[in-house]
XYZ file of C-alpha atoms in Angstrom:
335
model
C 5.359 13.995 -15.200
C 3.528 13.937 -11.884
C 4.641 11.944 -8.843
C 4.094 11.807 -5.100
C 6.445 11.214 -2.183
C 5.893 11.608 1.539
C 7.963 11.749 4.702
C 6.003 9.225 6.727
C 3.043 6.917 6.387
C -0.316 8.541 6.979
C 1.101 12.042 7.310
C 1.135 15.222 5.269
C 3.663 16.803 7.637
C 6.356 19.343 6.796
C 7.955 18.067 3.600
C 10.737 20.652 3.362
C 13.461 18.050 3.935
C 12.026 15.785 1.253
C 11.696 18.684 -1.174
C 15.299 19.713 -0.528
C 16.509 16.155 -1.080
C 14.758 15.931 -4.447
C 15.754 19.406 -5.632
C 19.330 19.481 -4.356
C 20.602 15.892 -4.511
C 18.452 13.413 -6.409
C 17.181 15.722 -9.134
C 20.574 17.080 -10.247
C 21.933 13.528 -10.588
C 19.293 12.812 -13.240
C 19.681 15.925 -15.378
C 20.523 14.962 -18.960
C 19.294 11.372 -18.571
C 16.566 9.870 -20.753
C 13.392 9.765 -18.582
C 12.280 6.609 -20.385
C 15.202 4.608 -18.951
C 13.365 4.075 -15.693
C 15.295 1.027 -14.470
C 18.583 2.825 -15.066
C 17.394 5.894 -13.186
C 16.108 3.794 -10.284
C 19.559 2.217 -9.944
C 21.192 5.640 -10.253
C 19.181 7.022 -7.346
C 19.476 3.952 -5.101
C 23.197 3.432 -5.621
C 24.154 7.106 -5.667
C 27.847 7.717 -6.207
C 28.333 3.966 -6.761
C 25.702 3.750 -9.505
C 28.291 3.219 -12.240
C 29.416 0.042 -10.452
C 25.843 -1.223 -10.133
C 25.044 -0.559 -13.777
C 28.243 -2.260 -14.917
C 28.268 -5.253 -12.557
C 24.562 -6.101 -12.477
C 24.015 -5.933 -8.724
C 23.428 -3.207 -6.170
C 26.149 -1.070 -4.595
C 23.863 1.019 -2.403
C 24.909 4.192 -0.652
C 24.486 4.752 3.072
C 21.043 5.995 4.079
C 19.303 3.752 1.560
C 16.019 3.685 3.466
C 13.757 6.403 4.785
C 13.700 9.771 3.114
C 16.059 8.752 0.290
C 13.732 6.012 -0.922
C 10.728 8.294 -0.375
C 12.276 10.848 -2.714
C 13.016 8.076 -5.191
C 9.337 7.089 -5.011
C 8.020 10.438 -6.155
C 10.468 10.663 -9.035
C 9.779 7.093 -10.148
C 6.014 7.665 -10.276
C 6.619 10.816 -12.333
C 8.875 8.912 -14.746
C 6.189 6.298 -15.370
C 3.702 9.115 -15.889
C 6.007 10.621 -18.522
C 6.486 7.278 -20.262
C 2.780 6.515 -20.349
C 1.848 9.912 -21.720
C 4.625 9.790 -24.315
C 3.229 6.489 -25.614
C -0.451 7.397 -25.124
C -0.895 4.395 -22.837
C -1.862 3.769 -19.215
C 1.006 2.567 -17.048
C -0.603 -0.807 -16.396
C -0.299 -1.561 -20.114
C 3.425 -0.770 -20.026
C 3.759 -3.125 -17.049
C 2.407 -6.039 -19.077
C -1.306 -5.304 -19.126
C -4.077 -5.561 -16.564
C -5.455 -8.864 -15.359
C -9.070 -7.648 -15.278
C -11.162 -4.563 -15.946
C -11.942 -4.003 -12.277
C -10.309 -4.457 -8.890
C -12.104 -5.336 -5.622
C -12.204 -2.390 -3.211
C -12.761 -1.991 0.528
C -13.663 0.890 2.835
C -11.316 1.807 5.682
C -12.237 3.375 9.029
C -13.952 1.724 11.958
C -12.872 3.614 15.069
C -16.270 3.502 16.826
C -16.815 1.781 20.155
C -18.377 -1.613 20.656
C -21.938 -0.254 20.668
C -21.571 1.737 17.433
C -18.967 -0.116 15.369
C -21.548 -2.254 13.573
C -23.608 0.729 12.453
C -20.477 2.611 11.403
C -19.216 -0.193 9.176
C -22.673 -0.883 7.765
C -22.801 2.787 6.810
C -19.677 2.311 4.678
C -21.279 -0.666 2.957
C -24.559 1.111 2.289
C -23.051 4.386 1.074
C -20.283 2.948 -1.066
C -21.579 -0.454 -2.104
C -18.573 -2.158 -0.533
C -18.310 -5.893 -0.044
C -15.426 -5.486 2.438
C -14.519 -3.040 5.226
C -11.610 -2.500 7.616
C -11.743 -1.431 11.264
C -9.167 -0.356 13.835
C -8.091 -2.377 16.871
C -5.121 -2.301 19.218
C -4.062 0.316 21.739
C -7.255 2.331 21.165
C -9.193 -0.462 22.897
C -6.999 -0.813 25.961
C -6.802 -4.609 25.750
C -6.877 -7.458 23.225
C -10.116 -8.730 24.728
C -11.892 -5.431 24.130
C -10.573 -5.327 20.560
C -12.024 -8.794 20.049
C -15.372 -7.676 21.479
C -15.532 -4.869 18.917
C -14.603 -7.272 16.112
C -17.367 -9.693 17.091
C -19.860 -6.821 17.313
C -18.828 -5.767 13.822
C -19.162 -9.285 12.448
C -22.613 -9.699 13.974
C -23.789 -6.458 12.350
C -22.213 -7.155 8.959
C -23.323 -10.751 8.689
C -21.252 -13.563 7.174
C -20.906 -12.288 3.596
C -19.254 -8.864 4.049
C -15.484 -9.091 4.308
C -14.027 -7.716 7.555
C -10.380 -6.818 8.162
C -8.744 -5.147 11.152
C -5.652 -2.990 11.669
C -3.726 -2.616 14.941
C -1.220 -0.084 13.536
C 1.593 -2.075 15.147
C 0.386 -1.313 18.684
C 0.120 -4.825 20.151
C 2.999 -6.744 21.678
C 3.536 -10.233 20.314
C 1.717 -11.838 23.244
C -1.171 -9.367 22.966
C -1.478 -9.957 19.224
C -1.562 -13.723 19.753
C -4.222 -13.317 22.435
C -6.321 -11.174 20.110
C -6.000 -13.759 17.339
C -7.227 -16.526 19.638
C -10.238 -14.444 20.661
C -11.065 -13.284 17.117
C -10.284 -16.530 15.294
C -13.945 -17.330 14.646
C -14.783 -13.876 13.221
C -13.631 -14.941 9.741
C -11.343 -11.936 9.222
C -9.990 -11.123 5.761
C -6.725 -10.110 7.411
C -5.115 -8.742 10.569
C -2.937 -5.779 9.607
C 0.223 -4.604 11.394
C -0.328 -6.666 14.571
C 3.041 -5.636 16.035
C 5.723 -3.059 15.367
C 7.202 -3.161 11.875
C 10.603 -3.315 13.584
C 9.790 -6.776 14.966
C 9.628 -8.995 11.899
C 10.411 -12.152 13.841
C 7.658 -11.289 16.284
C 5.315 -10.814 13.342
C 6.267 -14.254 12.050
C 5.509 -15.698 15.486
C 2.047 -14.125 15.398
C 1.424 -15.517 11.925
C 2.417 -19.039 12.989
C -0.040 -18.859 15.875
C -3.190 -18.187 13.854
C -5.154 -18.991 10.727
C -6.024 -15.290 10.284
C -4.068 -13.909 7.293
C -1.451 -11.357 8.346
C -0.960 -8.143 6.338
C 1.970 -5.742 6.608
C 4.341 -3.562 4.634
C 3.280 0.071 4.799
C 6.452 0.902 6.753
C 8.845 -1.048 4.518
C 11.051 0.710 1.995
C 12.006 -1.647 -0.825
C 12.051 -5.195 -2.140
C 14.824 -6.253 0.230
C 12.596 -5.530 3.238
C 9.830 -7.619 1.664
C 12.221 -10.426 0.809
C 12.988 -10.688 4.522
C 9.270 -10.773 5.351
C 8.807 -13.609 2.859
C 11.815 -15.568 4.103
C 10.646 -15.276 7.710
C 7.122 -16.360 6.807
C 5.873 -13.179 8.470
C 2.979 -12.188 6.195
C 0.263 -13.370 3.846
C -0.410 -9.971 2.269
C 2.131 -7.313 1.255
C 1.040 -3.663 1.479
C 3.696 -1.415 -0.084
C 3.047 2.327 0.019
C 4.078 3.658 -3.380
C 4.967 7.081 -1.966
C 7.698 5.607 0.269
C 8.649 2.157 -1.119
C 10.411 3.284 -4.309
C 7.442 3.979 -6.570
C 5.989 1.887 -9.367
C 9.278 0.188 -10.278
C 9.979 -1.108 -6.782
C 6.334 -1.971 -6.097
C 6.303 -4.264 -9.136
C 9.437 -5.977 -7.828
C 7.727 -6.377 -4.464
C 4.734 -7.857 -6.271
C 7.039 -10.347 -7.978
C 8.301 -11.496 -4.569
C 4.716 -11.860 -3.367
C 3.813 -13.899 -6.443
C 6.859 -16.154 -6.086
C 5.891 -16.920 -2.475
C 2.186 -17.307 -3.343
C 1.296 -14.230 -1.297
C -1.058 -11.356 -2.114
C -0.416 -7.689 -2.927
C -2.734 -4.954 -1.634
C -0.966 -1.581 -1.979
C -1.257 0.786 0.968
C -3.146 3.724 -0.507
C -3.381 6.110 2.455
C -1.952 8.761 0.151
C -2.754 11.641 -2.140
C -4.323 11.226 -5.549
C -1.098 10.578 -7.473
C 0.257 7.721 -5.362
C -3.267 6.305 -5.154
C -3.483 6.216 -8.941
C -0.004 4.684 -9.210
C -1.037 1.985 -6.742
C -4.047 1.173 -8.895
C -1.805 0.635 -11.918
C 0.502 -1.670 -9.954
C -2.352 -3.691 -8.464
C -3.961 -4.022 -11.897
C -0.771 -5.338 -13.510
C 0.838 -7.399 -10.739
C 0.082 -11.135 -10.748
C -0.306 -10.862 -6.971
C -2.635 -7.814 -7.052
C -5.753 -8.449 -4.995
C -7.692 -5.565 -3.424
C -7.539 -1.781 -2.964
C -8.589 0.660 -0.275
C -10.977 3.148 -1.854
C -10.801 6.790 -0.686
C -14.052 8.237 0.590
C -13.873 10.928 -2.107
C -14.438 8.250 -4.759
C -17.417 6.511 -3.151
C -20.460 7.050 -5.303
C -18.251 7.686 -8.333
C -19.178 6.132 -11.661
C -15.900 4.234 -11.335
C -17.360 2.247 -8.417
C -19.990 -0.467 -8.780
C -22.414 -1.643 -6.142
C -20.419 -4.854 -5.835
C -17.576 -2.889 -4.261
C -15.066 -2.845 -7.101
C -13.296 -0.008 -8.870
C -12.600 0.345 -12.570
C -8.920 0.091 -13.399
C -7.338 3.279 -14.835
C -7.917 4.128 -18.473
C -6.123 7.471 -18.821
C -2.609 7.939 -20.154
C 0.369 7.860 -17.821
C 0.233 7.066 -14.120
C -2.894 9.072 -13.453
C -6.548 8.168 -13.807
C -9.591 9.954 -15.106
C -10.456 11.165 -11.593
C -12.289 14.521 -11.754
C -10.045 17.502 -10.970
C -12.083 18.456 -7.887
C -11.365 15.039 -6.377
C -7.648 15.334 -7.185
C -7.615 18.724 -5.473
C -9.312 17.406 -2.330
C -7.104 14.314 -2.034
C -3.910 16.332 -2.540
C -4.457 18.838 0.261
């Protein structure tokens, strides 16, 4: 089976520590187990030396260090286990998760770093080249002030017109007061969502931002499992959950996160700033989850036969956790 894990969001940095963790600690604990017992193996990894208690008692007994690199390693193994199960049954993973809700999933382009004079043309280029009906741009510290971020957003909206969806991402670089100021200034831009307004460490601050605006708030790429998302839901801190399958625990945990989103009437839009394997796994989860909504489409897939001019992508049809992406695209995305 094939899986993908990573040390940090948006980075392909030195993965020697992650590799050592998988090869020396997590992997040996699974030797001799049935790879089809995915829930059992997920509990074994998460609970470590206390796994026998968790399996017997029906609730978690997690080890220390149950976030960060441990859950990242768990993610890669979990994706690989679902890949094994799907291939062994000659079925795509979304079918094993209960089936897909539709044949296609809406997709958006992500980028938008250009200045106020060029941002409109840059985003329109994404729409024209990829047939997208939604795009995402960057705001925050790169602009120097909330007011300048809002100027760029309004320039983008003017260029895109009223029918193209527009989202923005601050990468957690605003303070709470700055994020609230930006929301006031950008309120009339009809944003699809405002992503990571403040640091992921400030969930209460995020909830304060959400209460201050009608702009939907998206977050989650830095969260590690369903317990982190439960807290986001309880605090009323987000409208859209964005788990990264290479760090959140893989397919198993992402489906649990999707269940929380569904129970709170929130949306799920997996964070797919990853290689080909985690991207494909995220497609399966989004296709099967009742809260699944929209996907970021990698540039390598724009123009693919899998993408229609209406800005949607065909849900996976191949066996296992992978898709029928051409091997040259897999190679490029995995570098």
